[in-house]
mmCIF file of C-alpha atoms and ligand atoms in Angstrom:
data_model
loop_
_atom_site.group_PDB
_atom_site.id
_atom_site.type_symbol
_atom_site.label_atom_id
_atom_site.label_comp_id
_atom_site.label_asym_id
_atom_site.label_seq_id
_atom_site.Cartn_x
_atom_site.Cartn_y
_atom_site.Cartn_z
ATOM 1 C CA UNK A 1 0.000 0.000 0.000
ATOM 2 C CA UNK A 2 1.327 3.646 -1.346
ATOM 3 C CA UNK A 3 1.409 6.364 1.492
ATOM 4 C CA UNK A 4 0.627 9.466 -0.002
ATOM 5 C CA UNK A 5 0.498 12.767 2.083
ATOM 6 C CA UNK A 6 -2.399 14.992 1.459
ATOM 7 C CA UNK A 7 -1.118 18.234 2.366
ATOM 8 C CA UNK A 8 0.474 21.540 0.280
ATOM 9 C CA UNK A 9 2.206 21.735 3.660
ATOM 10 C CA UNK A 10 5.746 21.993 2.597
ATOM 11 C CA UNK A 11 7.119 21.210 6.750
ATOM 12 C CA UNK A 12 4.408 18.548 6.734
ATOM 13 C CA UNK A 13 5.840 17.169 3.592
ATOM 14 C CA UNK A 14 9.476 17.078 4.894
ATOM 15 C CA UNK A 15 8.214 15.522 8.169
ATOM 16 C CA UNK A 16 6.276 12.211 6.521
ATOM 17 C CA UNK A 17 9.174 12.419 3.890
ATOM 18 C CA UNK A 18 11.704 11.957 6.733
ATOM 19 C CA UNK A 19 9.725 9.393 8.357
ATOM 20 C CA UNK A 20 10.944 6.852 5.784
ATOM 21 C CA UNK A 21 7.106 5.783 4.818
ATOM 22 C CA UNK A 22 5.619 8.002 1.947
ATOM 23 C CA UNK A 23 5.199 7.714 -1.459
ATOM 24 C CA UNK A 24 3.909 10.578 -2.950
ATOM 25 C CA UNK A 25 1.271 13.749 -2.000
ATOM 26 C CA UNK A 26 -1.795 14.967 -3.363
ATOM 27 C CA UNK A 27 -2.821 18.711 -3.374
ATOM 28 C CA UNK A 28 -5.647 20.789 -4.575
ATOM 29 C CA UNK A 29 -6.791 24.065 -4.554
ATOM 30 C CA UNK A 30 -7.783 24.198 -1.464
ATOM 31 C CA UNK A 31 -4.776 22.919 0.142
ATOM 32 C CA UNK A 32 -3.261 25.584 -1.775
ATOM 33 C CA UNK A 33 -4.912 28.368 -0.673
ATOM 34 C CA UNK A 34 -4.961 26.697 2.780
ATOM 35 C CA UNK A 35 -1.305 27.614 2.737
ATOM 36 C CA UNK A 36 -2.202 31.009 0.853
ATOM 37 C CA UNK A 37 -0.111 30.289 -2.484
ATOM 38 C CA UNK A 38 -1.979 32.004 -4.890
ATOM 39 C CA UNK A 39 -1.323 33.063 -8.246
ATOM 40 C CA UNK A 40 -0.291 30.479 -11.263
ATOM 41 C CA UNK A 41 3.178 31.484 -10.904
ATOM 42 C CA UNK A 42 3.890 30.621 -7.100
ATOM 43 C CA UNK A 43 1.158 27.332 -7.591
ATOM 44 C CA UNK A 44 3.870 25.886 -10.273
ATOM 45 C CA UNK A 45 6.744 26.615 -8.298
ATOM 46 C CA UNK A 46 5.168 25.010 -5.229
ATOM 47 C CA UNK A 47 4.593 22.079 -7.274
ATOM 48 C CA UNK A 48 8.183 21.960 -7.842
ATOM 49 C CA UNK A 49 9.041 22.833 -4.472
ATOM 50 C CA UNK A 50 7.352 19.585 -3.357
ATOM 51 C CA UNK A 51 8.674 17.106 -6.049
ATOM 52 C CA UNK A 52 12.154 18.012 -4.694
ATOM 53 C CA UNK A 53 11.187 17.164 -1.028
ATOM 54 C CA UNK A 54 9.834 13.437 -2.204
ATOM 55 C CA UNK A 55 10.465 10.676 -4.147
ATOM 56 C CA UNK A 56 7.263 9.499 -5.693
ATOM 57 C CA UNK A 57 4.485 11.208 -7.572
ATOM 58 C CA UNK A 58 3.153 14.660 -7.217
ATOM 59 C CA UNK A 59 -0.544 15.144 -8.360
ATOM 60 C CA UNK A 60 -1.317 18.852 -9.558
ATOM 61 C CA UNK A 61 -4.664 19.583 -10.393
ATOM 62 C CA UNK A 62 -6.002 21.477 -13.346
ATOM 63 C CA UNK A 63 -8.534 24.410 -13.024
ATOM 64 C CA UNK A 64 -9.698 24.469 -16.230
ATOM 65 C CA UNK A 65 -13.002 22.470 -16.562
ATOM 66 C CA UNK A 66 -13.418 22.557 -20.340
ATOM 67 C CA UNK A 67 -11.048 19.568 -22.247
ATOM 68 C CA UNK A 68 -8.752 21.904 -24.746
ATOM 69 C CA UNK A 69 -8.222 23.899 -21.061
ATOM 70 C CA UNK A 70 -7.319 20.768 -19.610
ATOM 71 C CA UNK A 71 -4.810 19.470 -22.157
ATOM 72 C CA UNK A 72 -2.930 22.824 -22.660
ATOM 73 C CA UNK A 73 -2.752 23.022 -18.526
ATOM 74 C CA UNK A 74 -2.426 19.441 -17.828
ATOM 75 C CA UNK A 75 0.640 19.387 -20.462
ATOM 76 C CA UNK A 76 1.778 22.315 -19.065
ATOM 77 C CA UNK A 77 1.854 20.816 -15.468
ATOM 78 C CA UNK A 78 3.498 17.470 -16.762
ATOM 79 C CA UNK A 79 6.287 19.378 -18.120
ATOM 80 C CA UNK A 80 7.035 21.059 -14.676
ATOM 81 C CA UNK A 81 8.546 18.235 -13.106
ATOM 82 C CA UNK A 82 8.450 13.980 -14.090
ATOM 83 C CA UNK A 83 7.047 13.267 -10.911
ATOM 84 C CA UNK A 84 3.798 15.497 -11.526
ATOM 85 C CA UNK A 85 0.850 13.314 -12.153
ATOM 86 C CA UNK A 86 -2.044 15.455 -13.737
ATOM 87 C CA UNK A 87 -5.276 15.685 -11.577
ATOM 88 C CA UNK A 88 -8.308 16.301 -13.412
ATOM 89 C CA UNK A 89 -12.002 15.973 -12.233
ATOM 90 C CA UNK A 90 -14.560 13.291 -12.898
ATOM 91 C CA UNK A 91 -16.582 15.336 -15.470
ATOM 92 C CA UNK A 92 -17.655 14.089 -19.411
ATOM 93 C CA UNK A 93 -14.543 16.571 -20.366
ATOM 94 C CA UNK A 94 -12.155 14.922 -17.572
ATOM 95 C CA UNK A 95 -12.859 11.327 -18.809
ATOM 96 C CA UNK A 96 -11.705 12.394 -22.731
ATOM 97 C CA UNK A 97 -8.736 14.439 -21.106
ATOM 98 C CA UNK A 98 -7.887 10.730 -19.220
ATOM 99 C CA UNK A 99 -8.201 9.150 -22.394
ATOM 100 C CA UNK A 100 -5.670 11.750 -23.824
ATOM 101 C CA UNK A 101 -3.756 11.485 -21.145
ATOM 102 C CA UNK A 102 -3.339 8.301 -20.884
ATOM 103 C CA UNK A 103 -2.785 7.776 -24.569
ATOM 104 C CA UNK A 104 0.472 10.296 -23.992
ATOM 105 C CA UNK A 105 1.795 7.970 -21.438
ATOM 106 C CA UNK A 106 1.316 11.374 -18.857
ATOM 107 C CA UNK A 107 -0.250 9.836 -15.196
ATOM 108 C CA UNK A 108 -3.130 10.851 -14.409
ATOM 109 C CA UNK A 109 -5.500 11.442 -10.815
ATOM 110 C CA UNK A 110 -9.159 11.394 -11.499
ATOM 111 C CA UNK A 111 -10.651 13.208 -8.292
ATOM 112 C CA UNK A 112 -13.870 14.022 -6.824
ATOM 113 C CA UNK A 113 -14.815 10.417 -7.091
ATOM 114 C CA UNK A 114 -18.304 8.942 -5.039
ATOM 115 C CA UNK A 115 -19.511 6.090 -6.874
ATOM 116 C CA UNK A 116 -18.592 2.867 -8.601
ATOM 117 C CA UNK A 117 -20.185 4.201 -12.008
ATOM 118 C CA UNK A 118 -17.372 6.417 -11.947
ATOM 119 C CA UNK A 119 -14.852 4.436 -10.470
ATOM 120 C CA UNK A 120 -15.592 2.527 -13.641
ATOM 121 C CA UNK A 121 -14.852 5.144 -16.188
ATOM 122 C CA UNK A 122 -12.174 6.589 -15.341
ATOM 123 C CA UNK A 123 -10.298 3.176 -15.358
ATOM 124 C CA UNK A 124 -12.231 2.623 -18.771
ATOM 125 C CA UNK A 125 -10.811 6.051 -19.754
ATOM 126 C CA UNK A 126 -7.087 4.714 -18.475
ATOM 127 C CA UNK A 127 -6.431 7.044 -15.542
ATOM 128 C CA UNK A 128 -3.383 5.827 -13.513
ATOM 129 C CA UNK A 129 -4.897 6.468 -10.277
ATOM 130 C CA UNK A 130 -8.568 7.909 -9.460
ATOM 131 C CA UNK A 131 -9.895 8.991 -6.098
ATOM 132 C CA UNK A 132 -12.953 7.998 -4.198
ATOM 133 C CA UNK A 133 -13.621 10.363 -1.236
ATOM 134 C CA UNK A 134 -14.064 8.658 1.580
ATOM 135 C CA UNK A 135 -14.451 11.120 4.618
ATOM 136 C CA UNK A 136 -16.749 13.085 2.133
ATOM 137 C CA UNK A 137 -19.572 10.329 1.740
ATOM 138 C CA UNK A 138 -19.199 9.769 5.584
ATOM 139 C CA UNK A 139 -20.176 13.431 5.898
ATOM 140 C CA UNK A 140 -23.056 12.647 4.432
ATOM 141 C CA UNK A 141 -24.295 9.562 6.109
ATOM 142 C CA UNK A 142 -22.659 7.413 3.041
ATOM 143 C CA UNK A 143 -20.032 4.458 3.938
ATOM 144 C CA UNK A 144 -17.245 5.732 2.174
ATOM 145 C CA UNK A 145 -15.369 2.406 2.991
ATOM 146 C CA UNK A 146 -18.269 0.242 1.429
ATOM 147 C CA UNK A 147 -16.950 2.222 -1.764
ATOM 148 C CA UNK A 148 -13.669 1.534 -2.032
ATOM 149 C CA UNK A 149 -14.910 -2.773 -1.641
ATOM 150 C CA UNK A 150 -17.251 -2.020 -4.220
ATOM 151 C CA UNK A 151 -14.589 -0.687 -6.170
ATOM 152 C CA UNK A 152 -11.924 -2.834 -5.920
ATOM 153 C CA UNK A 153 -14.285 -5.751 -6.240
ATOM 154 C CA UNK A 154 -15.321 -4.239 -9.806
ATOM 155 C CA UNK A 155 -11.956 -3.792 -10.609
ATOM 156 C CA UNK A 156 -10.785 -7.422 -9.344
ATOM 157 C CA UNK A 157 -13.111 -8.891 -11.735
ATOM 158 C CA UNK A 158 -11.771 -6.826 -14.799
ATOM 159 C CA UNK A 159 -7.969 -6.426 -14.076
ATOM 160 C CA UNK A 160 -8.269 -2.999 -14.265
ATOM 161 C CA UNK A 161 -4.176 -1.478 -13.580
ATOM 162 C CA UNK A 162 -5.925 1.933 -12.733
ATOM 163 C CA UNK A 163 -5.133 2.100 -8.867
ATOM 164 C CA UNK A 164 -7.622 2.833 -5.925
ATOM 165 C CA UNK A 165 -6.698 6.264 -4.251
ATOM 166 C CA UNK A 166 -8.747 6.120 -1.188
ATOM 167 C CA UNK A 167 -8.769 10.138 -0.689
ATOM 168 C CA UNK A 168 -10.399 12.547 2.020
ATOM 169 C CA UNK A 169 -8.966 10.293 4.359
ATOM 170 C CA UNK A 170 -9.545 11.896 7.603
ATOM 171 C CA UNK A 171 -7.892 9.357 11.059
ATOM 172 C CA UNK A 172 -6.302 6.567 11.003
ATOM 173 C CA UNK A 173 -8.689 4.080 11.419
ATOM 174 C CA UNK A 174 -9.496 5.221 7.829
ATOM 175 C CA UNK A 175 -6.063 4.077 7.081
ATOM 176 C CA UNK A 176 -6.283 0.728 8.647
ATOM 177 C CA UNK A 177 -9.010 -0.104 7.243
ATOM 178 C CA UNK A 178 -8.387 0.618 3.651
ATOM 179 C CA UNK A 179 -5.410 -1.397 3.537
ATOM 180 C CA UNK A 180 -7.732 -4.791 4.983
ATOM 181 C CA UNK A 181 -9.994 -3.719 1.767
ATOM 182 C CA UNK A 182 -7.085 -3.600 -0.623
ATOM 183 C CA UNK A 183 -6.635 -0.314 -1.644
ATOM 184 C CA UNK A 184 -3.634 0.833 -3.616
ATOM 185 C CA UNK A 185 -2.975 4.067 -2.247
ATOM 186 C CA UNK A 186 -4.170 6.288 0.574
ATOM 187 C CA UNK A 187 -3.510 9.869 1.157
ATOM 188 C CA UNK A 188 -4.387 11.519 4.033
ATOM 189 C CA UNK A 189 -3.182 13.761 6.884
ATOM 190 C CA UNK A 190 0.129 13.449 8.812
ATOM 191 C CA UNK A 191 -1.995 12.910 11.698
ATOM 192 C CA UNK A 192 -3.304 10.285 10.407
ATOM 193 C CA UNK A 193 0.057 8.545 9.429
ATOM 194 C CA UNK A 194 1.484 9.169 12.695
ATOM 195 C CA UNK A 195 -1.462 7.726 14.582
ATOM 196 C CA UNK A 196 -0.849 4.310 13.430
ATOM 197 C CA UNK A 197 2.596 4.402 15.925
ATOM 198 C CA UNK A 198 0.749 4.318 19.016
ATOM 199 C CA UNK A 199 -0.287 1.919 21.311
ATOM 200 C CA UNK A 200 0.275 2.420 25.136
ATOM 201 C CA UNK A 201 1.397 -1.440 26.027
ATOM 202 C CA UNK A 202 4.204 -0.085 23.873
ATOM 203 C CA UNK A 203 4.442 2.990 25.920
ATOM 204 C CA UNK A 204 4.151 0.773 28.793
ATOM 205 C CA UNK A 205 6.289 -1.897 27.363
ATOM 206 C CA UNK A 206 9.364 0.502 26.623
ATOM 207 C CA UNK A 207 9.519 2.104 29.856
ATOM 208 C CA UNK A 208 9.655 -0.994 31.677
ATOM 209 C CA UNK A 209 12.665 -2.524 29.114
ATOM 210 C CA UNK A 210 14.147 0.527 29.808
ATOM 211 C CA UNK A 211 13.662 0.836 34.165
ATOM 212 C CA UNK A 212 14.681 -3.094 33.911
ATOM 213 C CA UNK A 213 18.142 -2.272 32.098
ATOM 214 C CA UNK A 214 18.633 0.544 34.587
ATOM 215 C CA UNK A 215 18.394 -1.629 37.441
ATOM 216 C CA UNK A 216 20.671 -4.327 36.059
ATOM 217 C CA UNK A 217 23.641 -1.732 35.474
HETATM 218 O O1 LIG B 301 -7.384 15.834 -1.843
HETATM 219 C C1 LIG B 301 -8.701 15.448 -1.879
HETATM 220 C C2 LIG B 301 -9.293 14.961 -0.586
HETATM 221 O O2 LIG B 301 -8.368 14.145 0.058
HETATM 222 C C3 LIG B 301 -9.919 16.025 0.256
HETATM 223 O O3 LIG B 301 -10.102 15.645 1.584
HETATM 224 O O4 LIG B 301 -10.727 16.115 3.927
HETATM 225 O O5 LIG B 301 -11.119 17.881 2.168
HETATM 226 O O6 LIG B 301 -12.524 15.836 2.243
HETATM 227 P P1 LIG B 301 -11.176 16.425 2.523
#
């Protein structure tokens, strides 16, 4: 299972990078302006800012919602850096940018993902990964995990290579279970990361190893 980091947190970033564990982060607009970079200028140079931190892939979303728009920026995004992986929405114009995407050998993210209809097309369409928001449909009274088993059931019985990106990942419980279901990839929080180190018998466990050596030298 792929660790991604869903942050445009560039400390964050270095943190789960230096942890030893991650695989790649996912951004958006919103965790943009969360860390108030604004303007297409300082977005692209974050983007590069954060391929040089990790090792694995980058997903940069396009704004433009129309498919011409999202060829000339998705291009233009791909050429920034070769671990950028295009994000583009699940929309009738995202699918045929996938298509073209995917037919240019650029990775792709299909986001904003909440059913298995869609799941469908955009591995139909060739995406490389595609994103089902999980903490989203549990805002809504939806199981967001009984989507990603739907999903990966659909896409057991096909072979599809387009990988599950369970997304809006919100604890770490999410996490956990995710990787029973099989899904490729998670991105989430730090906090959500870090949570899976603790356990108090651990806690417990290491503070008595360690009063038991004391008392033995
Ligand atoms: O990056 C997309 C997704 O992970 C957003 O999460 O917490 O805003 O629903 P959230």
């Amino acid at each position: 299972m792929k660790f991604f980091i869903d942050t445009a947190n560039l400390d964050q970033i270095r943190e789960a990078q230096a942890l030893g564990v991650l695989d790649g982060v996912t951004t958006n607009p919103s965790l943009m302006a969360k860390e108030g970079i604004t303007g297409a200028n300082n977005i692209l140079k974050h983007y590069v800012d954060i391929c040089e931190i990790v090792d694995g892939d980058v997903s940069a979303e396009v704004i433009a919602v129309d498919f011409e728009g999202m060829i000339r920026e998705g291009e233009s995004l791909a050429s920034l850096h070769p671990q950028v992986v295009v994000k583009i929405p699940m929309t009738e114009d995202g699918v045929k940018a996938l298509k073209y995407f995917s037919d240019a050998g650029i990775k792709t993210n299909c986001t904003l993902i909440f059913s298995v209809g869609q799941a469908l097309l955009a591995a139909k369409a060739g995406a490389t990964y595609m994103s089902p928001f999980i903490g989203r449909l549990d805002d809504v009274s939806t199981d967001g995990l009984e989507l990603i088993e739907d999903i990966r059931l659909v896409y057991d019985n096909y072979a599809f290579e387009t990988q599950i990106l369970a997304a809006s990942v919100r604890h770490t419980m999410h996490l956990v279970n995710c990787a029973k279901i099989g899904a490729d990839v998670m991105t989430g929080p730090l906090a959500a990361i870090k949570g899976l180190l603790n356990h108090p018998l651990t806690d417990i466990g290491l503070a008595k190893f360690l009063a038991d050596h004391k008392k033995g030298n």
